[in-house]
Every structure is written in C-alpha cells, then in structure tokens.
Amino acid sequence: MRDAAPETIYLSDYSPFGFVVDEVTLTFDLHPENTRVKSRTAFRPNPAATDRTFFLHGENLKLINASIDGTPVAPDVSDKGLTCDVPDGPFIWESEVEIDPQGNTALEGLYMSNGMYCTQCEAEGFRKITYYPDRPDVMSVFTVIINGPHPVLLSNGNPVASSEGHAEWHDPWPKPAYLFALVAGELIAHADTFTTASGRKVDLNLYVRPGDEGKCAFGMQALKDSMKWDEEVYGRKYDLDLFNIVAVDDFNMGAMENKGLNIFNSSAVLASPETSTDMNFERIEAIIAHEYFHNWTGNRITCRDWFQLCLKEGLTVYRDSQFTSDMRSAAVKRIGDVIDLRGRQFAEDQGPLAHPVRPESFQEINNFYTATVYEKGAEVIGMLKRLVGDDAYATALDLYFERHDGDAATIEDWLKVFEDTTGRDLTQFKRWYSQAGTPRLKVIEDWADDTLTLTFTQHTPPSAATPEPQPLVIPISVGLIGPIGDEVAETRVLEMTEASQSFTFDGLAARPVASILRGFSAPVVLDHDLNDTERALLLAHDTDPFNRWEAGRTLARKSLLSMIREGTAPDRAYLDGILAVLRDETLDPAYRALMMGLPSQSDLATALHDAGEVPEPDLIYAATETMRAAMARRFRDVLPALYADNLVTAEYRPDAEQSGKRALANSALALITRTDGGVQAQAQYGAADNMTQQLSGLANLIRADRGSAALKAFEAQWKNDRLVMDKWFGLQVIEADPEDAADVAAALTDHPDFNWKNPNRFRAVFGSLVMHHAGFHHHSGKGYQLLADWLIKLDPVNPQTTARMCSAFQSWPRYDDDRKALITAELDRILAQPTLSRDVTEMLTRIRKA
Ligand code: ARG
Ligand code: ZN
C-alpha cells in the first residue's frame, strides 16, 4: 500500500528498547498457506532504558491469541505491530499467529521456493514471522521447534531432538532476530567436516535440491578454506558443532549469514565446470567466505541499529577481499575491486542517491544495502589499516573481538578500539563515515634542486546528503620511477589531512615520474597531469601493479574521450604500450587480460559529466567500437599466439592460474572475432567442455552476427538448468546492438521460461539491459519505458528487487534534455501508480529530486 508519507527513521533518535529478552521459543506448524507460529518470550525491564512502552513489531500477521504469564490479553494491533500493558517486573509473553508462506512473493520473512520453506530476515523480515522486538540490539537465545512433513527441518544452532515430522533446535549464542533462519524441504546434504585449531570437530553440510548434488564440491572446499583462513589471519574459530548452508532458487540478494544456517541464492553457491564460468567460481568462493566471516564480524559482534550496517558489511567485505587476495592474485583482485567501485559506488556517490557510509536517515533500510555501505565501507577499513600499519591493525582487531564479543556495537566503538590501541585521534578520519561524495584529489608537481614537491588539493563536491564537506584524512601511497624506468623511491604513505598540503622528496639525481595513489590507496578521483610519455613510462615500468594498470587505463580513457569529443583517431602510444605488455610473458596472464580491458561506457559518461559535458551514449559506444577495432588491428600479430598459448586444454580447474589463462585467451578471441568473422569463436564453442569457454564462444558468435544456431543449441542443451539459462537470457541482451537491446529484452519476456517472479531471471534480462549503456539509453526511450513497465508490474510482488532495479535511473541528471525528459516521464509514471511500495517510493523520490 502507498504510504502517503513514509516515516523517516533517524540515527540521532536511537534509544534502547525498554525490555531485555532472555530467551525465546518458537514453534512452527508448517503449512503452505497457513503456517502457525507460536512464540514464548521471556521479557524483563531493561535497566539501561527509560521508555517502557511495550511495542512488538509485526506485519502481515494474523494474531490468533496472546497471553502474559498465562493470562489472555487483547493487545492494540496496527499494521506495524502491537502494544500492550505489561507487568512491572519480568514476564512471559506468549502468542500464536498465522502466516502465509506460499503467498509471500516478497521473499522476506518465511516464504516458499520450489516447494521448500526458507526465510530471509535481515533487515526487518522477522516481523513477518511473529510479534517480536525486531531490532538488532535485542539479542536472545533461541529455541526452535519445527513440525512439518519434510525430511529436512533446519534452524540455527545445534539439533537437540528430531523424529519424523519434527525437529528441535537450540542456538546457545544470543542473537538478534535478523539472524534467525528456518528451512524445510526435500533436500540432499553434501557433507564434510572441519576440525578447528582447538580440536572442535564441526559437521558441514551444503543442502541442495535433488539434481544439484554435482554442484556442491567447490562451495564446500571454499567453506573449509574460509574457516582455515579466518583462524590463521584473524585468530577466529568457529563456535558451534554444525555449520549448514542451504541453496535457494528464489532469493533477493546473494546470501545471508544466519547463525549456523547460511542461506544462499543458488547462483552464489552452486558450481560445476560445465555450468559455471571462472568468474562464477571466484564470486562463489568470495561469497562463501563473506558469509562465513560474518560469524564473527556481524554475528558474535552485531550492529546496534541499522545505521551501523557498515560496521559488519564494510569490515566483512574487507575481510573477504583479503581472503581472495591470498587465495588468488592480490593485484588482479585489487584491480577488479577498483573497476567495480568506480562503476557502482562512484556512480552512486555522484548522483542523487549519494549517502554517507553510515547514513543518518532512511525510510526503508533495504534501500541502503548499497555499494557505498559495502564497498566504500571496505575501502575505509583499508585506509585505516594503511594509516596505522598492519601490526597495529591486528592488535586493534584483537581488542575489538575481545571487548565487543556479544555486543551490538557502533562505529564509535569500532574507532575507539583503534584510538585506544594506537593513541591516534580519529576524529577527522571519522568523516569518511559521515560525509557523502567522492573526493577529487589534484596534485601539482614542482621540481627544483634535486627535490620533487607534490602539492595536493582535496575537494569533495557538495551533495544533498553533505552540503558542506570538510577535508578528509587521505592516505596517499607514492613511489617514484626514474627516467629509465628504475624505481628511485619505494612506496611511502603520505598522510594528507589539510585541504591543501605539500610533501617533498629530496636527494633525487634526476626528475622522476611520480606514481601516485599506488594500490588505489584511497577511494578518490585523482587528477594528475602527466604527459603521455610519462604515462607510457609508468605503463611500462611501474613496480606497483595497480598503478601500472592504471597508467594504461588513463591513456585509454584520455584517448576515448578525445575520440568522443573531437573524433580523433585511437592513441598510438596507448596501443603500443598495451602491445608491449601483451608481449611480456613474465606477466601473469590474468593481469595481461585486465590490461586489454577498456573503461566501461558508463565510466566514460561519468568522466564527461565530471568535465562539465553532456555524454552522448551513441558516440561513446561508437568510440569504444572504434578503439576495439584498432586494438584488433594493432595486436593482430600477437593475438593468435596469445589465444593458442592460453587456451587451457588440461583438465578444468577453477583456480587463479587456469582462469587467468582462459581470461587472456578469451580477451584475445574477442579481438580475433573482429577480423575472422567468428571462425575461431565457432571452433571454441564447438569444442568447449566448460562454461567459461562455451559462453565466450557464444558471445563472440553473437557479436559476429552468427549466433542464432548456437543460441538454439545452447538453449536445447541447458533448458533444464536454471542458472545456465539465466546466462542465456542475459547474454542476448548484453550482446545486442544498441538499437536492438530493448527489443531483444522485450522479446525475451515472452519466452515461456521468463519467470519474472524469480529475482535471478528478472535480473538476467533487466540487469543486463541496464548494463548495456547505449542500449538502455537509446534515444527512442524504449529502454526506459520497458524497464518502467516491468518495475510497475514487479513492485506489488517483490518491492525489494524492484527498488534495487530503480537505481538504473540514478544517472538521469547527466544526460541531454531529451533523455532527461524521457526518463523523468517514466519516473513520474511509476510514482503515479495508485499503490507503490515504501521501498520504491523512497528510491524514486530520492532519484527524482536531483
Ligand atoms: N547480510 C547479507 C550479506 O551481506 C545481506 C542481506 C541483505 N538483505 C537485505 N534484505 N537487504 O551477506
Ligand atoms: Zn555481508
């Protein structure tokens, strides 16, 4: 229902709940349309609180009965929850409600997916299961009884009893309601064990639907690797005798860290060489690690309120990126993360949805599971570590775990641990948590008397969220490369705290080229006016792998921008520099593959907008195509060997080494296809025994305009595999010509397997359309209109997935007047719907305000 004016929640209004919950027992009698949930909850007055209003959250619940200390009561029920008079001292609250899991298409609370029951409670889904103080600072010990005719009945913690149709679970660790989980269904367990460093033997299970047993081995190995890594690197051991993961087909997000019972989108856990790409494997490994790491950073130490979301998410993303760096290539991981940050977080920070890493208000918290909270939140932790050093970081983390175990904590608690262990004052650093916007960092060089002076100026563009940004603490990693390519000064971290500040390097024999922001040491936009020769020197010789890649990327961006603006030819120096990199066989193939990438079309649009210009998607697309064609010509001599040498023929392994080679071979194939009309792609498609090569073969065939037979064959081969069919849906949109993309997407929505209520399938089509910059922004407006039609259709069914997809429109203010008019008309059309979820209302209102 449309909230006339959805309520806004403020960080500054926090106050503790008036009661403490010592324990809760939930009894579920499962039934698809009318599941009964009994709760028995022990409350007592909270000595730390003054307000004793007894309010329990509850939504879409049918209250059957309620009692206090055994005496029936008649609470005051609204659509948000209930209030009731309660005794002065401790008391037992009991209630019984009826819910409808089958009718729950929003996939929040208890719902059904392919005949199985499952839950998603973060952030505020538990209130759709029973009446309860659904807030993360209320932590309690849960006992769960499940009655249902399913062979597998799961909840958090340890099993205490089970018989046919009945199971009882007890979780000894107090937890907030958002970490509650229940699963019931006909599932198969892929089982294994892990023994912790202290000798605790932990049973591990990955539960899947019959038919998916063959896709479990990799996820299980990733889990064991994660458990070991967290012991070795953070000293964190697992704390139950059982750890379960369940794969679910209908899921709004990637996965969820429920205590002892992680629930995963099947796309984020199921993998096999035949059905998953190398990128899928890497992502799955990272998400398994992420959810597992939450057991300490999120579960043992949770958040006081949802404004503190980055406390667990930023830290856990940071931890999973460290894990991936250790398991694979640190340089490749860092570059991938920066590409992602620029594509998603910078875009968010520069548009109407900009918000600080710790927001100060929201209407719907689900709208704040953003790239800013997650990815910029992780960058902030990386900066903190860079500033204090690795050892001090380790000491601070030990104290964090010791001091706050069992707490619902805040960003203040987190920073205090660093202040107490290092003696630093982090008052200024804390602005990273409270200010929105991507800082611009400008550097000017001065060379005199053997001394290089770097003068930095920082400027954060004001936004609605942060009208008056203040100077930040910025760690700037700098090294110096001499004129013949030798490193004359190793990496040093400059700590910038002023709006403008100079640093000197003296005793230099000749003027060096400064390699600035090594490792992307801060999430800023760097403006460093090097000439092309200097950049070419860094591209050839920088010892910092990130900045070496960045030099190539900057040359590419500059060349593309002048191609777009002035119609110039692709830059020779750039092409020659990349060619030299490709020829260098000492370089990791994965790294060389990254060097062949170009800035995304939407990144180019952002760069033009930043320069005060209006991006034209068709010109950006054309320039990118021209550059690709130039690369195909310039690299022609090396491409066949690059392809042949890196086409792995050994038995498939999804590790860094093999996947790096396949990435390089596939990058070569994409250029070869531009000149051979798809002959090589056809050969690869026909011979492939793994999805990485099959899918890239197919993509290149589509690009060469000879994809139709392969698309049919692919569909026939994989029609029963949901995850592979998602790729089939998505690829056709991604690879379509700009003028066709919206039509291809529209046609796919008529396909019998376009199950639009499944978030993965919906995103396969529309997420791909949105990613197709020139296709989505086609001047006809048909891309905008199609998406708006489907958002209107999906919102009543699944507000959360609809709201996330709304961010496709966030960049509208940067386009030309015609496109602006087209987009705002669609925004207004959606906003004019008679019923609109709170999720979508908040998103579109924020976007529209720009
Ligand atoms: N905590 C989960 C994770 O990051 C994400 C859950 C998000 N759920 C939501 N409804 N927004 O792993
Ligand atoms: Zn997380």
PDB file of C-alpha atoms in Angstrom, residues 51-158:
ATOM      1  CA  ASP A  51      10.940   4.245  27.988  1.00  0.00           C
ATOM      2  CA  ARG A  52       8.879   1.195  28.951  1.00  0.00           C
ATOM      3  CA  THR A  53       6.486   1.204  26.009  1.00  0.00           C
ATOM      4  CA  PHE A  54       5.882  -2.426  25.119  1.00  0.00           C
ATOM      5  CA  PHE A  55       5.823  -2.426  21.321  1.00  0.00           C
ATOM      6  CA  LEU A  56       6.396  -5.570  19.294  1.00  0.00           C
ATOM      7  CA  HIS A  57       6.937  -5.376  15.537  1.00  0.00           C
ATOM      8  CA  GLY A  58       4.599  -7.455  13.395  1.00  0.00           C
ATOM      9  CA  GLU A  59       3.482  -7.183   9.764  1.00  0.00           C
ATOM     10  CA  ASN A  60       1.103  -9.304   7.684  1.00  0.00           C
ATOM     11  CA  LEU A  61       0.390 -11.475  10.735  1.00  0.00           C
ATOM     12  CA  LYS A  62      -2.959 -12.831  11.789  1.00  0.00           C
ATOM     13  CA  LEU A  63      -2.998 -12.786  15.575  1.00  0.00           C
ATOM     14  CA  ILE A  64      -4.756 -15.879  16.931  1.00  0.00           C
ATOM     15  CA  ASN A  65      -4.156 -15.359  20.623  1.00  0.00           C
ATOM     16  CA  ALA A  66      -1.821 -13.697  23.096  1.00  0.00           C
ATOM     17  CA  SER A  67      -1.190 -14.003  26.811  1.00  0.00           C
ATOM     18  CA  ILE A  68       1.053 -12.619  29.516  1.00  0.00           C
ATOM     19  CA  ASP A  69       2.083 -15.004  32.283  1.00  0.00           C
ATOM     20  CA  GLY A  70      -0.663 -17.327  31.123  1.00  0.00           C
ATOM     21  CA  THR A  71      -3.481 -14.777  31.223  1.00  0.00           C
ATOM     22  CA  PRO A  72      -5.057 -13.906  27.859  1.00  0.00           C
ATOM     23  CA  VAL A  73      -4.554 -10.288  26.775  1.00  0.00           C
ATOM     24  CA  ALA A  74      -6.031  -8.167  23.984  1.00  0.00           C
ATOM     25  CA  PRO A  75      -3.195  -6.078  22.553  1.00  0.00           C
ATOM     26  CA  ASP A  76      -3.651  -2.972  20.414  1.00  0.00           C
ATOM     27  CA  VAL A  77      -2.784  -4.170  16.926  1.00  0.00           C
ATOM     28  CA  SER A  78      -1.790  -1.953  13.973  1.00  0.00           C
ATOM     29  CA  ASP A  79      -0.300  -2.808  10.585  1.00  0.00           C
ATOM     30  CA  LYS A  80       3.186  -2.237  12.044  1.00  0.00           C
ATOM     31  CA  GLY A  81       2.912  -4.170  15.305  1.00  0.00           C
ATOM     32  CA  LEU A  82       1.209  -4.248  18.650  1.00  0.00           C
ATOM     33  CA  THR A  83       1.288  -2.592  22.042  1.00  0.00           C
ATOM     34  CA  CYS A  84       0.046  -3.992  25.309  1.00  0.00           C
ATOM     35  CA  ASP A  85       0.028  -3.221  29.029  1.00  0.00           C
ATOM     36  CA  VAL A  86       2.644  -5.313  30.762  1.00  0.00           C
ATOM     37  CA  PRO A  87       3.691  -6.011  34.367  1.00  0.00           C
ATOM     38  CA  ASP A  88       6.455  -4.020  36.101  1.00  0.00           C
ATOM     39  CA  GLY A  89       8.790  -6.966  36.525  1.00  0.00           C
ATOM     40  CA  PRO A  90       9.794  -9.933  34.356  1.00  0.00           C
ATOM     41  CA  PHE A  91       7.019 -11.701  32.433  1.00  0.00           C
ATOM     42  CA  ILE A  92       6.379 -14.343  29.812  1.00  0.00           C
ATOM     43  CA  TRP A  93       4.755 -13.239  26.568  1.00  0.00           C
ATOM     44  CA  GLU A  94       3.042 -15.900  24.503  1.00  0.00           C
ATOM     45  CA  SER A  95       1.338 -15.505  21.202  1.00  0.00           C
ATOM     46  CA  GLU A  96       0.164 -17.500  18.238  1.00  0.00           C
ATOM     47  CA  VAL A  97      -0.055 -16.106  14.728  1.00  0.00           C
ATOM     48  CA  GLU A  98      -0.921 -17.401  11.304  1.00  0.00           C
ATOM     49  CA  ILE A  99       1.149 -16.574   8.220  1.00  0.00           C
ATOM     50  CA  ASP A 100       1.008 -17.443   4.525  1.00  0.00           C
ATOM     51  CA  PRO A 101       4.422 -18.562   3.219  1.00  0.00           C
ATOM     52  CA  GLN A 102       3.028 -19.529  -0.190  1.00  0.00           C
ATOM     53  CA  GLY A 103       1.573 -16.081  -0.745  1.00  0.00           C
ATOM     54  CA  ASN A 104       4.802 -14.385   0.333  1.00  0.00           C
ATOM     55  CA  THR A 105       6.268 -13.340  -3.017  1.00  0.00           C
ATOM     56  CA  ALA A 106       8.332 -10.542  -1.477  1.00  0.00           C
ATOM     57  CA  LEU A 107      10.813 -13.215  -0.282  1.00  0.00           C
ATOM     58  CA  GLU A 108      11.116 -11.586   3.133  1.00  0.00           C
ATOM     59  CA  GLY A 109      10.162 -13.473   6.287  1.00  0.00           C
ATOM     60  CA  LEU A 110       9.079 -17.117   5.804  1.00  0.00           C
ATOM     61  CA  TYR A 111       8.391 -17.977   2.162  1.00  0.00           C
ATOM     62  CA  MET A 112       8.407 -20.861  -0.267  1.00  0.00           C
ATOM     63  CA  SER A 113      10.752 -21.548  -3.152  1.00  0.00           C
ATOM     64  CA  ASN A 114      10.174 -24.600  -5.347  1.00  0.00           C
ATOM     65  CA  GLY A 115       8.277 -26.389  -2.597  1.00  0.00           C
ATOM     66  CA  MET A 116      10.770 -25.696   0.151  1.00  0.00           C
ATOM     67  CA  TYR A 117      10.319 -23.332   3.065  1.00  0.00           C
ATOM     68  CA  CYS A 118      13.010 -20.805   3.774  1.00  0.00           C
ATOM     69  CA  THR A 119      13.489 -17.458   5.492  1.00  0.00           C
ATOM     70  CA  GLN A 120      15.170 -14.120   4.935  1.00  0.00           C
ATOM     71  CA  CYS A 121      15.024 -11.905   7.994  1.00  0.00           C
ATOM     72  CA  GLU A 122      17.716  -9.267   7.504  1.00  0.00           C
ATOM     73  CA  ALA A 123      16.998  -6.492   7.849  1.00  0.00           C
ATOM     74  CA  GLU A 124      13.386  -6.420   9.066  1.00  0.00           C
ATOM     75  CA  GLY A 125      11.833  -9.682   7.876  1.00  0.00           C
ATOM     76  CA  PHE A 126      11.390 -11.360  11.254  1.00  0.00           C
ATOM     77  CA  ARG A 127       8.412  -9.149  11.989  1.00  0.00           C
ATOM     78  CA  LYS A 128       6.631 -11.015   9.168  1.00  0.00           C
ATOM     79  CA  ILE A 129       7.036 -14.258  11.130  1.00  0.00           C
ATOM     80  CA  THR A 130       5.859 -13.332  14.602  1.00  0.00           C
ATOM     81  CA  TYR A 131       5.401 -10.398  17.010  1.00  0.00           C
ATOM     82  CA  TYR A 132       8.810  -9.539  18.391  1.00  0.00           C
ATOM     83  CA  PRO A 133      11.147  -6.594  19.064  1.00  0.00           C
ATOM     84  CA  ASP A 134      12.704  -6.854  15.588  1.00  0.00           C
ATOM     85  CA  ARG A 135      15.781  -4.691  16.146  1.00  0.00           C
ATOM     86  CA  PRO A 136      19.409  -5.792  16.162  1.00  0.00           C
ATOM     87  CA  ASP A 137      20.188  -4.561  19.683  1.00  0.00           C
ATOM     88  CA  VAL A 138      17.693  -7.024  21.172  1.00  0.00           C
ATOM     89  CA  MET A 139      19.631 -10.276  21.419  1.00  0.00           C
ATOM     90  CA  SER A 140      18.288 -13.514  22.767  1.00  0.00           C
ATOM     91  CA  VAL A 141      18.805 -17.256  22.988  1.00  0.00           C
ATOM     92  CA  PHE A 142      16.528 -19.043  20.519  1.00  0.00           C
ATOM     93  CA  THR A 143      14.924 -22.484  20.709  1.00  0.00           C
ATOM     94  CA  VAL A 144      13.015 -23.516  17.607  1.00  0.00           C
ATOM     95  CA  ILE A 145      10.564 -26.383  17.186  1.00  0.00           C
ATOM     96  CA  ILE A 146       9.504 -27.286  13.650  1.00  0.00           C
ATOM     97  CA  ASN A 147       6.628 -29.579  12.749  1.00  0.00           C
ATOM     98  CA  GLY A 148       6.244 -30.367   9.075  1.00  0.00           C
ATOM     99  CA  PRO A 149       6.167 -33.308   6.698  1.00  0.00           C
ATOM    100  CA  HIS A 150       9.645 -32.713   5.274  1.00  0.00           C
ATOM    101  CA  PRO A 151      12.707 -34.909   5.549  1.00  0.00           C
ATOM    102  CA  VAL A 152      14.932 -31.914   6.300  1.00  0.00           C
ATOM    103  CA  LEU A 153      13.921 -29.424   9.022  1.00  0.00           C
ATOM    104  CA  LEU A 154      16.628 -26.894   9.899  1.00  0.00           C
ATOM    105  CA  SER A 155      17.153 -23.903  12.125  1.00  0.00           C
ATOM    106  CA  ASN A 156      20.047 -22.129  13.845  1.00  0.00           C
ATOM    107  CA  GLY A 157      22.484 -23.675  16.293  1.00  0.00           C
ATOM    108  CA  ASN A 158      22.575 -27.322  17.299  1.00  0.00           C
TER     109      ASN A 158
END
